[in-house]
Amino acid sequence: MANSVRLKKFQQVELADGRTVTVTDKLGEGGQGVVYRVKFDTGEEKALKWYFISYFKEPKKFYNHLAENIKAGAPSAAFIWPEQLTKWIDGESFGYIMDIFPAGYESFSKFLNAKVNFKSVKAMVNAALNIVSAFKSLHNKGYNYQDLNDGNFSINPATGKVLICDNDNVVGHGQYSGVLGKARYMAPEVVRGDKQPDKNTDRYSLAVILFMLLIGDHPLEGMKTNVPALTNKYDKRFFGTQPLFIYDKDNDSNAPVPGLHQNAVTFWKYFPSFIKDAFQQSFSQDSLLNIRGRLLEQDWFNILMRLKSSIVRCPQCGEEIFLESDRETGCSKAHKIKPVGYLNFTKRSNQAVTVPIFKDAVLYDYHVSGSEDFETVAAVIHEKPGKFGLENKSSKSWFVTAPSGQSATKQPGEILVLGLGTKIDFGNNNIATVVAN
Amino acid sequence: MVMLDKVQTVRRMCPVIFLLDTSGSMEGAPIGAVNSAIEGVLPELISMNDSNADNEIKVAIMSFDYGANWITGDELVSPEDLKSSWKDVYANGLTAMGAAFKELNQKLSASHGFMQRASGSVAPVLFLLSDGEPTDDYQSNLNTLKQNAWYKVAARVAIGYGESNDDVLREFTGNKETVLHTDNPEDLKKMIRFVAITSSRVASTGSSAVTPNNNPDDNTQNVAIAIQAQGGAPTPTLAPADPDDPF
Ligand SMILES: [Zn+2]
């Protein structure tokens, strides 16, 4: 049973553990190899990634690297991780089996190409949170991704759930897969040739992905990058030696071009100041040239949670907006909205945590229990003429103290009137104070 | 919902340019193979475009016989548009390859040719198919073309069929590994498809894959590596059973 470069229908392939799979279909093809649908005798179906072996200088080394990743296991359920290698035969092609991609997920590239769109603003923000969580678990497990780019993600447009594929090049810290990545997503120090990919370069790529997901254009492509010929020489300049953020605080010479970088022109202004600050820090000259000030996954998580709980509707036109906690926000029809105040939580990873006091604003388990659960609703803000209330949708009671010292307990299902200066203790030291604007 | 009404993010253009020999000797099965191969490649290019947020493939097709003629007009077209407007090409005439090179050189220009795009263009694919000796002065026009900056970075591939002069094709690509040859019309169809898809994938996705190429701007070598990685040209097939068919 010789393993050829391409497999044929009904061809059998032996796995490293002695089991055999049968090729039933072709699922896709990329530069590195082909992905087939395969079947066990039991009927169970898997995907088989089958490499073009001559791409590897040292195929056995890559095979062993995959074996190590399989042994260590997936960082989280978001990763479509290699499960079992095919049997090694000297000089012949090899591959590994993994789960078949479930239905309902679309490649991130399709979102960027406007072939698919999110069903809601919440789904878009959930996608950002899911990506950050996945990379946090990857890094916590001692891995780094190395060639993080738009082709690696698939997202469910209705829920924002994320699956990460092409995990072949994921390596342990300090190791190097030999893959550089895609120029537009590679950290400038990698493009310049100063460094090999590591945890820090992943963090740069993560910021690029988040910018493209939320804003819809590339953070470094503006006026200056409009040249007719984009060869590697230019890639090196724009993404390596002379990178400049399109919204750099001190230098607007690479500003987005209307009609060309239209998503940036349209959407940047609708994002709250703390998101703009986060991107301006991530793509500052200090970050791009000196690798300083990049945000950690934990920072992004807290910033994106603040974004998620800022989602409300414009009372005049009903449009979903990101409402700033402490200042006026405009919707796309130029209605001006300012909340009466906000809930101010203890900072997390030195990032502010606030929720505007506004009709239908939501608190999640994240806010009340200190967890990273950004889906379970823990409280909702209601509005009545002259007052706002916070409904306890969690399963725990809250301890509330007024500035006068007067205190009360709010049980699940009860609504607390949000009075100025009220302190809400959700338990486990998760405390918020009502601040007026 | 205004916040979600995003437009397509800016992509650079990746031109895929076919130069097809439509001389009289291509008549019959060979030109039929060319037509059906091109038709079969377009959906593949469309799907590559859907999943590529960096670069967008645009196509131009030239036929050359008595002279050179852009079937797709003065501008590059999207594979979608071409798919809906594609009409078969016919074989008739000579092999004016020199005229083809001259015309190509004029179009490989950002100021007045195919390469105009506000967001820029990456290296093009230049695909040459021929089945015979050039019948005009190809040499001086090829020499001029070789000075063209886009030609230099292009992924250059060629397929020789039947009586083609593969030395000329190799001179065009500058890399003997990106010139394939067949004498069988059925294989010709497979080969066009294989070469067109492989070169388009390499050119439109850049050097992101693991590639042992030390010069990332040598896209022709990148294609050579990709062709080799896939086991070389598609395996020849048996001719259809026909006892009266002379060998
Ligand atoms: Zn409004």
XYZ file of C-alpha atoms and ligand atoms in Angstrom:
685
model
C 0.000 0.000 0.000
C 2.259 2.740 -1.255
C 1.249 6.226 -0.215
C 1.297 8.468 -3.252
C 1.211 12.261 -3.434
C -2.532 12.186 -4.065
C -4.940 9.635 -2.732
C -7.700 7.973 -4.715
C -11.249 7.242 -3.765
C -11.526 3.971 -1.784
C -7.776 3.992 -1.139
C -6.936 2.735 2.331
C -4.446 4.467 4.564
C -2.959 2.940 7.689
C -2.755 5.062 10.806
C 0.131 5.043 13.254
C -2.024 3.168 15.783
C -2.670 0.328 13.324
C -6.208 1.262 12.387
C -7.126 1.899 8.754
C -9.203 4.600 7.132
C -10.715 4.617 3.645
C -10.742 7.712 1.461
C -14.294 8.609 0.442
C -14.066 12.143 -0.935
C -11.890 15.219 -1.360
C -12.758 18.089 0.953
C -10.273 20.726 -0.113
C -6.837 21.553 -1.323
C -4.229 24.088 -0.323
C -0.594 24.851 -0.922
C 0.612 22.286 1.601
C -1.569 19.388 0.668
C -5.014 17.955 0.163
C -7.749 17.301 2.717
C -9.811 14.148 2.186
C -12.930 12.798 3.805
C -12.146 9.377 5.264
C -14.079 6.678 7.033
C -13.289 4.046 9.647
C -14.757 0.535 9.370
C -17.098 1.586 12.163
C -18.569 4.229 9.860
C -17.060 7.098 11.820
C -15.943 9.895 9.498
C -12.890 12.107 9.832
C -10.907 14.528 7.712
C -7.437 13.476 6.570
C -4.864 16.142 5.847
C -2.408 14.686 3.353
C 0.826 16.589 2.798
C 2.813 17.266 -0.335
C 5.889 15.691 1.205
C 8.475 17.486 -0.930
C 7.617 20.762 0.813
C 9.490 19.506 3.817
C 13.226 19.594 4.069
C 12.953 17.230 7.014
C 9.616 15.426 6.791
C 10.396 13.089 9.680
C 11.049 16.039 11.935
C 7.691 17.558 11.024
C 6.008 14.192 11.547
C 7.529 13.968 15.017
C 6.470 17.525 15.761
C 2.876 16.605 14.893
C 3.143 13.522 17.081
C 4.149 15.715 20.021
C 1.217 18.065 19.475
C -1.161 15.120 19.297
C 0.217 13.795 22.560
C -0.076 17.171 24.290
C -3.674 17.604 23.111
C -5.763 20.537 21.920
C -5.524 23.765 23.943
C -9.316 24.105 23.874
C -12.373 22.867 22.031
C -12.003 25.755 19.565
C -9.058 24.025 17.893
C -9.537 21.416 15.184
C -6.497 19.533 16.392
C -4.571 16.636 14.803
C -5.823 13.375 16.332
C -3.779 10.592 14.850
C -0.971 10.436 12.313
C -0.817 8.053 9.414
C 1.829 5.382 9.614
C 5.309 6.624 8.805
C 6.823 5.063 5.689
C 10.271 6.352 4.729
C 10.195 8.592 1.672
C 6.432 8.576 1.318
C 3.705 11.091 1.954
C 1.939 11.231 5.293
C -0.853 13.051 7.029
C -3.104 13.086 10.040
C -6.778 12.750 10.784
C -8.899 15.354 12.531
C -12.552 16.227 12.966
C -14.539 17.199 9.906
C -15.505 20.833 9.936
C -19.059 21.163 11.253
C -21.692 22.994 9.203
C -22.570 26.585 9.980
C -19.025 27.940 10.101
C -17.589 30.236 7.447
C -13.971 31.078 6.842
C -12.916 34.475 8.173
C -11.659 35.323 4.672
C -15.251 35.180 3.476
C -16.269 37.727 6.095
C -13.465 39.995 4.890
C -14.648 39.514 1.326
C -18.167 40.478 2.416
C -19.481 37.135 1.188
C -20.733 36.441 4.703
C -21.753 38.814 7.434
C -22.471 38.609 11.146
C -26.106 38.328 12.114
C -25.699 40.747 15.010
C -23.193 43.109 16.573
C -23.078 40.785 19.601
C -22.059 37.878 17.364
C -19.207 39.968 15.960
C -17.952 40.884 19.423
C -18.405 37.281 20.592
C -16.187 36.191 17.700
C -13.474 38.576 18.877
C -13.797 37.268 22.446
C -13.702 33.666 21.257
C -10.559 34.268 19.221
C -8.848 35.929 22.177
C -9.895 33.103 24.524
C -8.612 30.477 22.141
C -5.225 32.144 21.882
C -5.055 32.585 25.594
C -5.523 28.862 26.088
C -2.995 28.149 23.345
C -0.365 30.329 24.982
C -1.209 29.040 28.457
C -0.522 25.570 27.212
C 2.943 26.627 26.189
C 2.306 26.778 22.472
C 2.529 29.542 19.941
C 0.780 29.645 16.622
C 3.418 31.207 14.359
C 1.418 31.804 11.199
C -1.797 33.276 12.538
C -3.782 34.710 9.617
C -7.282 35.109 8.245
C -7.221 31.674 6.660
C -6.970 29.932 10.028
C -10.352 30.860 11.443
C -13.868 29.862 10.750
C -16.684 31.671 12.469
C -20.359 31.003 12.953
C -22.016 34.231 11.756
C -25.042 33.780 14.026
C -23.269 33.033 17.305
C -19.686 34.232 16.874
C -18.368 30.786 17.821
C -14.910 30.213 16.407
C -13.002 27.187 15.132
C -9.299 27.314 14.470
C -7.872 25.072 11.817
C -4.454 24.580 10.222
C -2.829 24.007 13.563
C 0.028 22.070 12.022
C 2.570 24.775 12.652
C 1.725 25.354 16.279
C 4.864 24.767 18.319
C 6.047 24.915 21.890
C 7.672 28.113 23.150
C 11.206 28.553 21.951
C 10.680 26.222 19.037
C 10.410 27.321 15.459
C 8.280 25.665 12.806
C 10.159 27.186 9.883
C 6.990 28.878 8.733
C 7.103 32.623 8.534
C 3.454 33.333 7.883
C 1.619 35.731 5.613
C 3.212 39.162 5.193
C 0.130 41.163 6.115
C -0.266 39.230 9.358
C 3.345 38.739 10.366
C 4.835 40.870 13.118
C 7.142 43.571 11.713
C 10.159 42.097 13.511
C 9.552 38.801 11.688
C 9.121 40.578 8.343
C 12.357 42.471 9.012
C 14.097 39.213 9.744
C 15.047 40.294 13.276
C 13.114 37.589 15.053
C 11.485 34.255 14.635
C 7.790 33.907 15.453
C 6.982 33.568 19.142
C 4.294 34.455 21.684
C 4.887 38.166 21.166
C 4.651 37.989 17.401
C 1.418 36.004 17.787
C 0.086 38.911 19.849
C 0.777 41.319 17.048
C -1.007 39.021 14.564
C -3.902 38.744 17.015
C -4.280 42.539 17.063
C -4.306 42.553 13.237
C -7.010 39.885 13.196
C -9.116 41.801 15.739
C -8.744 45.036 13.801
C -9.795 43.370 10.575
C -12.690 41.636 12.299
C -14.068 44.763 13.980
C -13.015 47.582 11.668
C -12.861 45.644 8.391
C -9.587 46.867 6.875
C -5.894 46.235 7.398
C -4.337 48.389 10.149
C -1.248 49.245 8.124
C -2.773 49.792 4.688
C -3.580 53.395 3.876
C -2.412 56.247 1.726
C 1.241 55.266 1.826
C 0.772 51.667 0.810
C -0.976 52.480 -2.463
C 1.684 51.518 -4.924
C 1.057 49.723 -8.214
C 3.417 46.813 -7.713
C 3.411 44.864 -4.490
C 6.451 42.704 -4.538
C 8.275 41.415 -1.495
C 10.356 44.565 -1.422
C 7.250 46.637 -0.665
C 5.831 44.065 1.699
C 9.030 44.361 3.679
C 8.748 48.140 3.773
C 5.027 48.440 4.597
C 4.858 45.557 7.053
C 8.436 45.468 8.321
C 10.814 48.391 8.181
C 8.450 51.381 7.820
C 5.075 50.247 9.147
C 2.619 52.991 10.083
C -0.830 52.556 11.605
C -3.613 54.134 9.543
C -4.813 55.864 12.730
C -1.435 56.639 14.263
C -1.835 59.275 16.981
C 1.034 61.468 15.815
C 1.289 60.815 12.091
C -1.616 60.803 9.671
C 0.414 60.249 6.514
C -0.936 56.705 6.148
C -4.588 57.577 6.747
C -7.226 55.374 5.100
C -8.289 56.436 1.622
C -12.037 57.015 1.205
C -13.500 54.632 -1.339
C -10.594 52.287 -0.951
C -10.266 51.648 2.769
C -13.939 52.396 3.120
C -14.647 50.126 6.100
C -12.081 51.967 8.199
C -13.438 55.313 7.059
C -16.981 54.251 7.946
C -16.623 52.193 11.094
C -13.635 53.451 13.088
C -15.624 56.433 14.334
C -18.372 54.235 15.784
C -16.009 52.402 18.119
C -15.579 53.595 21.709
C -12.463 55.448 22.790
C -11.124 52.446 24.730
C -11.109 50.308 21.560
C -9.377 53.039 19.580
C -6.844 53.406 22.400
C -6.198 49.668 22.408
C -5.502 49.624 18.676
C -3.425 52.785 18.809
C -1.306 51.166 21.482
C -1.097 47.847 19.615
C 0.057 49.536 16.413
C 2.082 52.379 17.903
C 5.528 52.983 16.462
C 6.902 51.645 19.732
C 5.028 48.380 19.226
C 5.789 48.128 15.507
C 9.463 48.991 15.726
C 10.478 48.147 19.300
C 8.037 45.351 20.161
C 6.800 47.328 23.176
C 3.337 47.807 24.589
C 1.544 44.954 22.883
C -1.613 43.911 24.646
C -1.834 40.505 26.251
C -4.788 38.238 25.577
C -6.093 39.031 29.057
C -6.023 42.760 28.272
C -7.929 42.212 25.047
C -10.443 40.043 26.825
C -11.277 42.768 29.325
C -11.383 45.469 26.657
C -13.689 43.380 24.473
C -15.953 42.602 27.448
C -16.302 46.329 27.952
C -17.213 46.583 24.279
C -19.770 43.818 24.586
C -21.534 45.415 27.519
C -21.592 48.754 25.722
C -23.976 47.391 23.065
C -27.361 49.147 23.336
C -29.881 50.590 20.868
C -30.207 54.226 19.896
C -33.511 55.304 21.509
C -34.387 57.442 18.488
C -33.700 55.112 15.564
C -33.244 51.704 17.171
C -29.816 51.132 15.660
C -27.325 49.029 17.637
C -24.473 51.175 18.902
C -21.444 50.974 21.169
C -22.309 53.414 23.950
C -19.447 55.056 25.818
C -19.917 54.920 29.605
C -18.733 58.404 30.433
C -19.249 60.509 27.322
C -21.558 61.233 24.438
C -21.824 58.759 21.564
C -23.336 59.360 18.132
C -25.247 56.797 16.083
C -24.893 56.688 12.288
C -27.834 59.055 11.953
C -26.042 61.533 14.213
C -28.374 61.104 17.189
C -26.401 62.016 20.284
C -26.667 59.696 23.258
C -25.162 59.997 26.704
C -25.944 57.681 29.594
C -26.824 59.135 33.003
C -23.904 57.296 34.470
C -22.201 53.931 34.583
C -21.336 50.954 36.734
C -17.684 51.112 37.576
C -16.034 47.802 38.469
C -12.597 47.125 39.860
C -10.034 47.171 37.074
C -8.966 43.850 35.605
C -5.439 43.373 34.272
C -5.236 47.146 34.656
C -8.094 47.625 32.169
C -11.174 49.612 33.169
C -14.389 47.625 33.466
C -17.535 49.722 33.016
C -21.130 49.272 31.891
C -23.211 52.298 30.837
C -26.447 52.771 32.769
C -28.771 52.523 29.818
C -31.900 50.609 28.866
C -31.196 46.934 28.034
C -27.478 47.101 28.805
C -26.339 43.659 29.975
C -23.977 42.348 32.633
C -22.560 38.860 32.169
C -21.284 36.219 34.511
C -17.869 37.796 33.856
C -18.964 40.884 35.780
C -20.567 39.254 38.793
C -18.434 36.178 39.394
C -15.059 37.160 37.988
C -15.204 34.330 35.467
C -14.516 34.513 31.740
C -18.051 33.550 30.845
C -19.194 36.240 28.441
C -22.406 34.532 27.360
C -24.421 33.912 30.527
C -26.528 36.972 31.311
C -26.223 37.970 34.985
C -28.110 41.252 35.047
C -30.078 43.580 32.796
C -30.652 47.310 33.139
C -34.241 48.555 32.921
C -35.522 52.077 32.556
C -38.599 53.715 34.066
C -39.359 57.424 33.984
C -36.862 59.024 36.337
C -34.982 55.878 37.313
C -32.925 52.921 36.231
C -33.007 49.454 37.749
C -30.665 46.496 37.666
C -32.429 43.141 37.512
C -30.627 40.263 39.183
C -30.648 37.491 36.592
C -27.921 35.517 38.335
C -28.393 32.712 40.816
C -26.751 34.580 43.693
C -27.943 37.361 45.951
C -26.199 40.734 45.908
C -25.225 42.864 48.855
C -26.018 46.527 48.219
C -24.781 49.547 50.213
C -25.911 53.162 49.783
C -23.518 56.067 50.481
C -25.502 56.650 53.684
C -24.392 53.248 54.923
C -27.859 51.786 54.523
C -27.667 48.278 53.061
C -29.890 45.571 51.572
C -29.753 42.195 49.869
C -31.124 41.698 46.367
C -32.234 38.163 45.583
C -32.262 36.607 42.104
C -35.192 38.087 40.181
C -35.277 41.301 42.222
C -34.558 44.717 40.723
C -32.233 47.176 42.400
C -32.739 50.897 41.795
C -29.420 52.315 40.626
C -28.969 55.298 42.923
C -25.944 57.564 42.820
C -23.038 56.157 44.776
C -24.640 52.760 45.367
C -22.113 49.996 45.881
C -23.057 46.510 44.680
C -21.151 43.552 46.029
C -21.835 40.583 43.750
C -19.746 38.286 45.933
C -16.123 37.124 45.767
C -14.923 40.708 45.719
C -16.703 41.589 42.487
C -17.855 45.073 43.305
C -19.388 47.836 41.195
C -20.173 51.437 42.098
C -22.815 53.625 40.486
C -21.069 56.687 39.043
C -22.958 59.661 37.602
C -21.911 61.519 34.458
C -27.752 47.304 11.087
C -25.199 49.894 10.101
C -22.388 48.432 12.184
C -22.494 45.209 10.169
C -22.772 46.632 6.664
C -19.148 46.134 5.801
C -17.904 46.200 2.257
C -15.273 43.899 0.870
C -11.899 44.673 2.381
C -9.239 46.042 0.039
C -7.534 43.378 -2.003
C -4.652 43.588 -4.350
C -5.046 42.253 -7.812
C -3.474 39.034 -9.008
C -3.673 38.990 -12.815
C -3.807 35.588 -14.492
C -3.035 36.034 -18.172
C -3.446 33.281 -20.746
C -1.748 33.428 -24.151
C -3.353 30.750 -26.282
C -2.052 29.565 -29.619
C -5.128 29.281 -31.858
C -3.293 28.472 -35.074
C -4.972 26.179 -37.581
C -3.098 23.140 -36.337
C -4.999 23.371 -33.022
C -8.258 22.615 -34.821
C -10.396 19.767 -33.569
C -9.656 17.927 -30.332
C -6.828 20.218 -29.094
C -8.834 23.455 -29.270
C -11.754 21.574 -27.756
C -9.506 20.597 -24.855
C -8.410 24.213 -24.420
C -11.986 25.460 -24.364
C -13.208 22.931 -21.886
C -10.113 23.340 -19.687
C -10.555 27.116 -19.441
C -14.222 26.635 -18.681
C -13.311 24.177 -15.942
C -10.660 26.435 -14.410
C -12.950 29.454 -13.932
C -15.029 27.996 -11.054
C -11.765 27.075 -9.307
C -10.538 30.651 -9.631
C -13.865 31.934 -8.300
C -13.573 29.737 -5.244
C -9.944 30.798 -4.701
C -11.136 34.406 -4.767
C -13.896 33.748 -2.248
C -11.446 32.460 0.299
C -8.623 34.913 -0.307
C -8.885 38.259 1.468
C -5.408 39.413 0.401
C -5.482 39.204 -3.376
C -8.127 38.953 -6.055
C -7.534 36.976 -9.239
C -8.512 38.762 -12.450
C -8.195 37.149 -15.846
C -7.162 38.103 -19.376
C -7.122 35.749 -22.334
C -5.296 36.385 -25.579
C -5.516 34.243 -28.666
C -2.753 34.464 -31.221
C -2.837 33.134 -34.772
C -2.449 35.659 -37.616
C -2.038 38.310 -34.975
C -2.670 38.770 -31.249
C -6.149 39.468 -29.939
C -7.413 39.957 -26.379
C -10.566 37.861 -26.204
C -11.402 39.366 -22.838
C -11.020 42.954 -24.027
C -8.860 45.855 -22.886
C -9.212 45.203 -19.189
C -8.834 42.285 -16.868
C -12.102 40.583 -16.024
C -13.273 38.723 -12.942
C -13.564 34.941 -13.302
C -17.299 35.308 -12.503
C -17.864 37.697 -15.385
C -15.781 35.589 -17.716
C -17.662 32.453 -16.731
C -20.945 33.999 -17.795
C -19.580 35.516 -20.994
C -17.119 32.832 -22.103
C -17.360 31.767 -25.744
C -15.299 29.024 -27.287
C -12.221 30.031 -29.236
C -11.620 28.689 -32.736
C -8.429 27.564 -34.385
C -7.390 29.166 -37.634
C -4.231 30.749 -38.999
C -0.562 31.001 -38.102
C 1.433 31.182 -34.860
C 2.173 34.875 -34.373
C 3.964 34.410 -31.067
C 6.094 37.488 -31.590
C 2.962 39.589 -31.912
C 1.665 37.932 -28.746
C 4.805 38.880 -26.772
C 4.677 42.426 -28.082
C 1.028 42.833 -27.133
C 1.625 41.295 -23.703
C 4.501 43.665 -23.038
C 2.281 46.643 -23.794
C -0.384 45.445 -21.391
C 2.040 44.690 -18.548
C 2.068 48.295 -17.445
C 0.531 50.101 -14.498
C 0.142 53.381 -16.374
C -1.816 52.270 -19.433
C -2.294 48.519 -19.278
C -3.754 45.709 -17.239
C -1.883 46.486 -14.051
C -3.827 49.605 -13.069
C -5.461 49.150 -9.712
C -5.668 51.640 -6.914
C -4.777 49.060 -4.307
C -1.929 47.679 -6.396
C -1.151 44.370 -7.935
C 0.931 41.382 -7.012
C 3.009 39.434 -9.518
C 0.891 38.095 -12.394
C 0.636 34.592 -13.799
C 1.715 34.398 -17.441
C 0.448 31.230 -19.044
C 1.559 30.356 -22.584
C 0.141 27.515 -24.651
C 1.486 26.625 -28.096
C 1.482 23.760 -30.548
C 3.930 24.962 -33.142
C 6.885 27.000 -34.289
C 6.435 30.749 -34.081
C 5.739 32.014 -37.603
C 6.908 35.553 -36.944
C 9.883 37.189 -35.296
C 9.347 36.114 -31.721
C 12.927 36.663 -30.582
C 13.195 40.438 -30.566
C 9.754 40.805 -28.989
C 10.630 38.260 -26.320
C 13.867 40.108 -25.623
C 11.886 43.303 -25.067
C 9.344 41.496 -22.903
C 12.129 40.135 -20.728
C 12.985 43.700 -19.698
C 9.457 44.270 -18.399
C 9.418 44.521 -14.590
C 6.141 42.598 -14.320
C 7.454 39.839 -16.568
C 10.467 39.508 -14.284
C 8.444 38.826 -11.139
C 5.653 36.908 -12.885
C 4.879 33.243 -12.349
C 5.641 32.095 -15.912
C 4.312 28.741 -17.062
C 3.901 27.103 -20.464
C 2.396 24.035 -22.037
C 3.631 22.625 -25.306
C 1.334 20.470 -27.381
C 2.236 18.227 -30.317
C 4.741 19.952 -32.576
C 5.435 22.845 -30.220
C 8.923 24.303 -29.999
C 9.535 23.757 -26.297
C 12.858 25.575 -26.425
C 10.964 28.768 -27.156
C 8.553 28.003 -24.321
C 11.468 27.428 -21.948
C 12.980 30.686 -23.041
C 9.659 32.355 -22.244
C 9.377 30.888 -18.745
C 13.078 31.025 -17.970
C 12.609 27.838 -15.964
C 12.492 24.428 -17.613
C 10.453 22.974 -14.770
C 7.452 25.153 -15.526
C 7.165 23.941 -19.122
C 5.089 20.803 -19.571
C 4.405 18.916 -22.762
C 1.808 16.488 -24.029
C 0.663 15.019 -27.342
C -2.719 13.792 -26.157
C -5.750 16.128 -26.214
C -7.269 14.496 -23.112
C -4.035 15.101 -21.205
C -3.852 18.604 -22.593
C -7.104 19.437 -20.865
C -5.890 18.023 -17.545
C -2.544 19.718 -17.912
C -3.987 23.170 -18.610
C -6.196 22.787 -15.581
C -3.367 21.580 -13.369
C -0.913 24.285 -14.414
C -3.464 27.097 -14.385
C -4.755 26.197 -10.929
C -1.338 25.571 -9.395
C 0.192 28.784 -10.734
C -2.871 30.848 -9.797
C -2.820 29.465 -6.279
C 0.871 30.186 -5.839
C 0.617 33.706 -7.255
C -2.518 34.650 -5.355
C -1.525 33.289 -1.971
C 2.066 34.476 -2.019
C 4.882 32.841 -0.181
C 2.920 31.974 2.928
C 3.339 28.247 2.541
C 6.388 26.425 3.683
C 8.615 26.951 0.703
C 12.248 26.130 0.279
C 12.651 28.976 -2.223
C 15.275 31.459 -1.083
C 14.146 34.193 -3.448
C 10.494 34.896 -2.589
C 10.053 37.177 -5.637
C 10.935 34.326 -8.010
C 7.354 33.245 -8.475
C 8.197 31.008 -11.405
C 10.416 28.954 -9.124
C 7.623 28.937 -6.517
C 5.349 27.384 -9.129
C 8.043 24.885 -10.117
C 8.246 23.808 -6.472
C 4.460 23.516 -6.244
C 4.273 21.470 -9.446
C 6.936 19.156 -8.162
C 5.320 18.887 -4.728
C 2.181 17.574 -6.347
C 4.134 14.869 -8.072
C 4.737 16.706 -11.355
C 2.448 16.750 -14.373
C -0.805 14.799 -14.105
C -0.353 11.142 -15.003
C -1.039 10.413 -18.678
C -4.255 8.600 -19.398
C -4.971 5.926 -21.979
C -6.470 7.141 -25.236
C -10.151 6.276 -25.716
C -10.666 2.754 -27.107
C -10.915 2.974 -30.884
C -9.538 0.003 -32.872
C -9.384 2.102 -36.033
C -7.306 4.848 -34.438
C -3.840 4.868 -36.054
C -0.981 5.249 -33.595
Zn -30.017 56.956 16.149
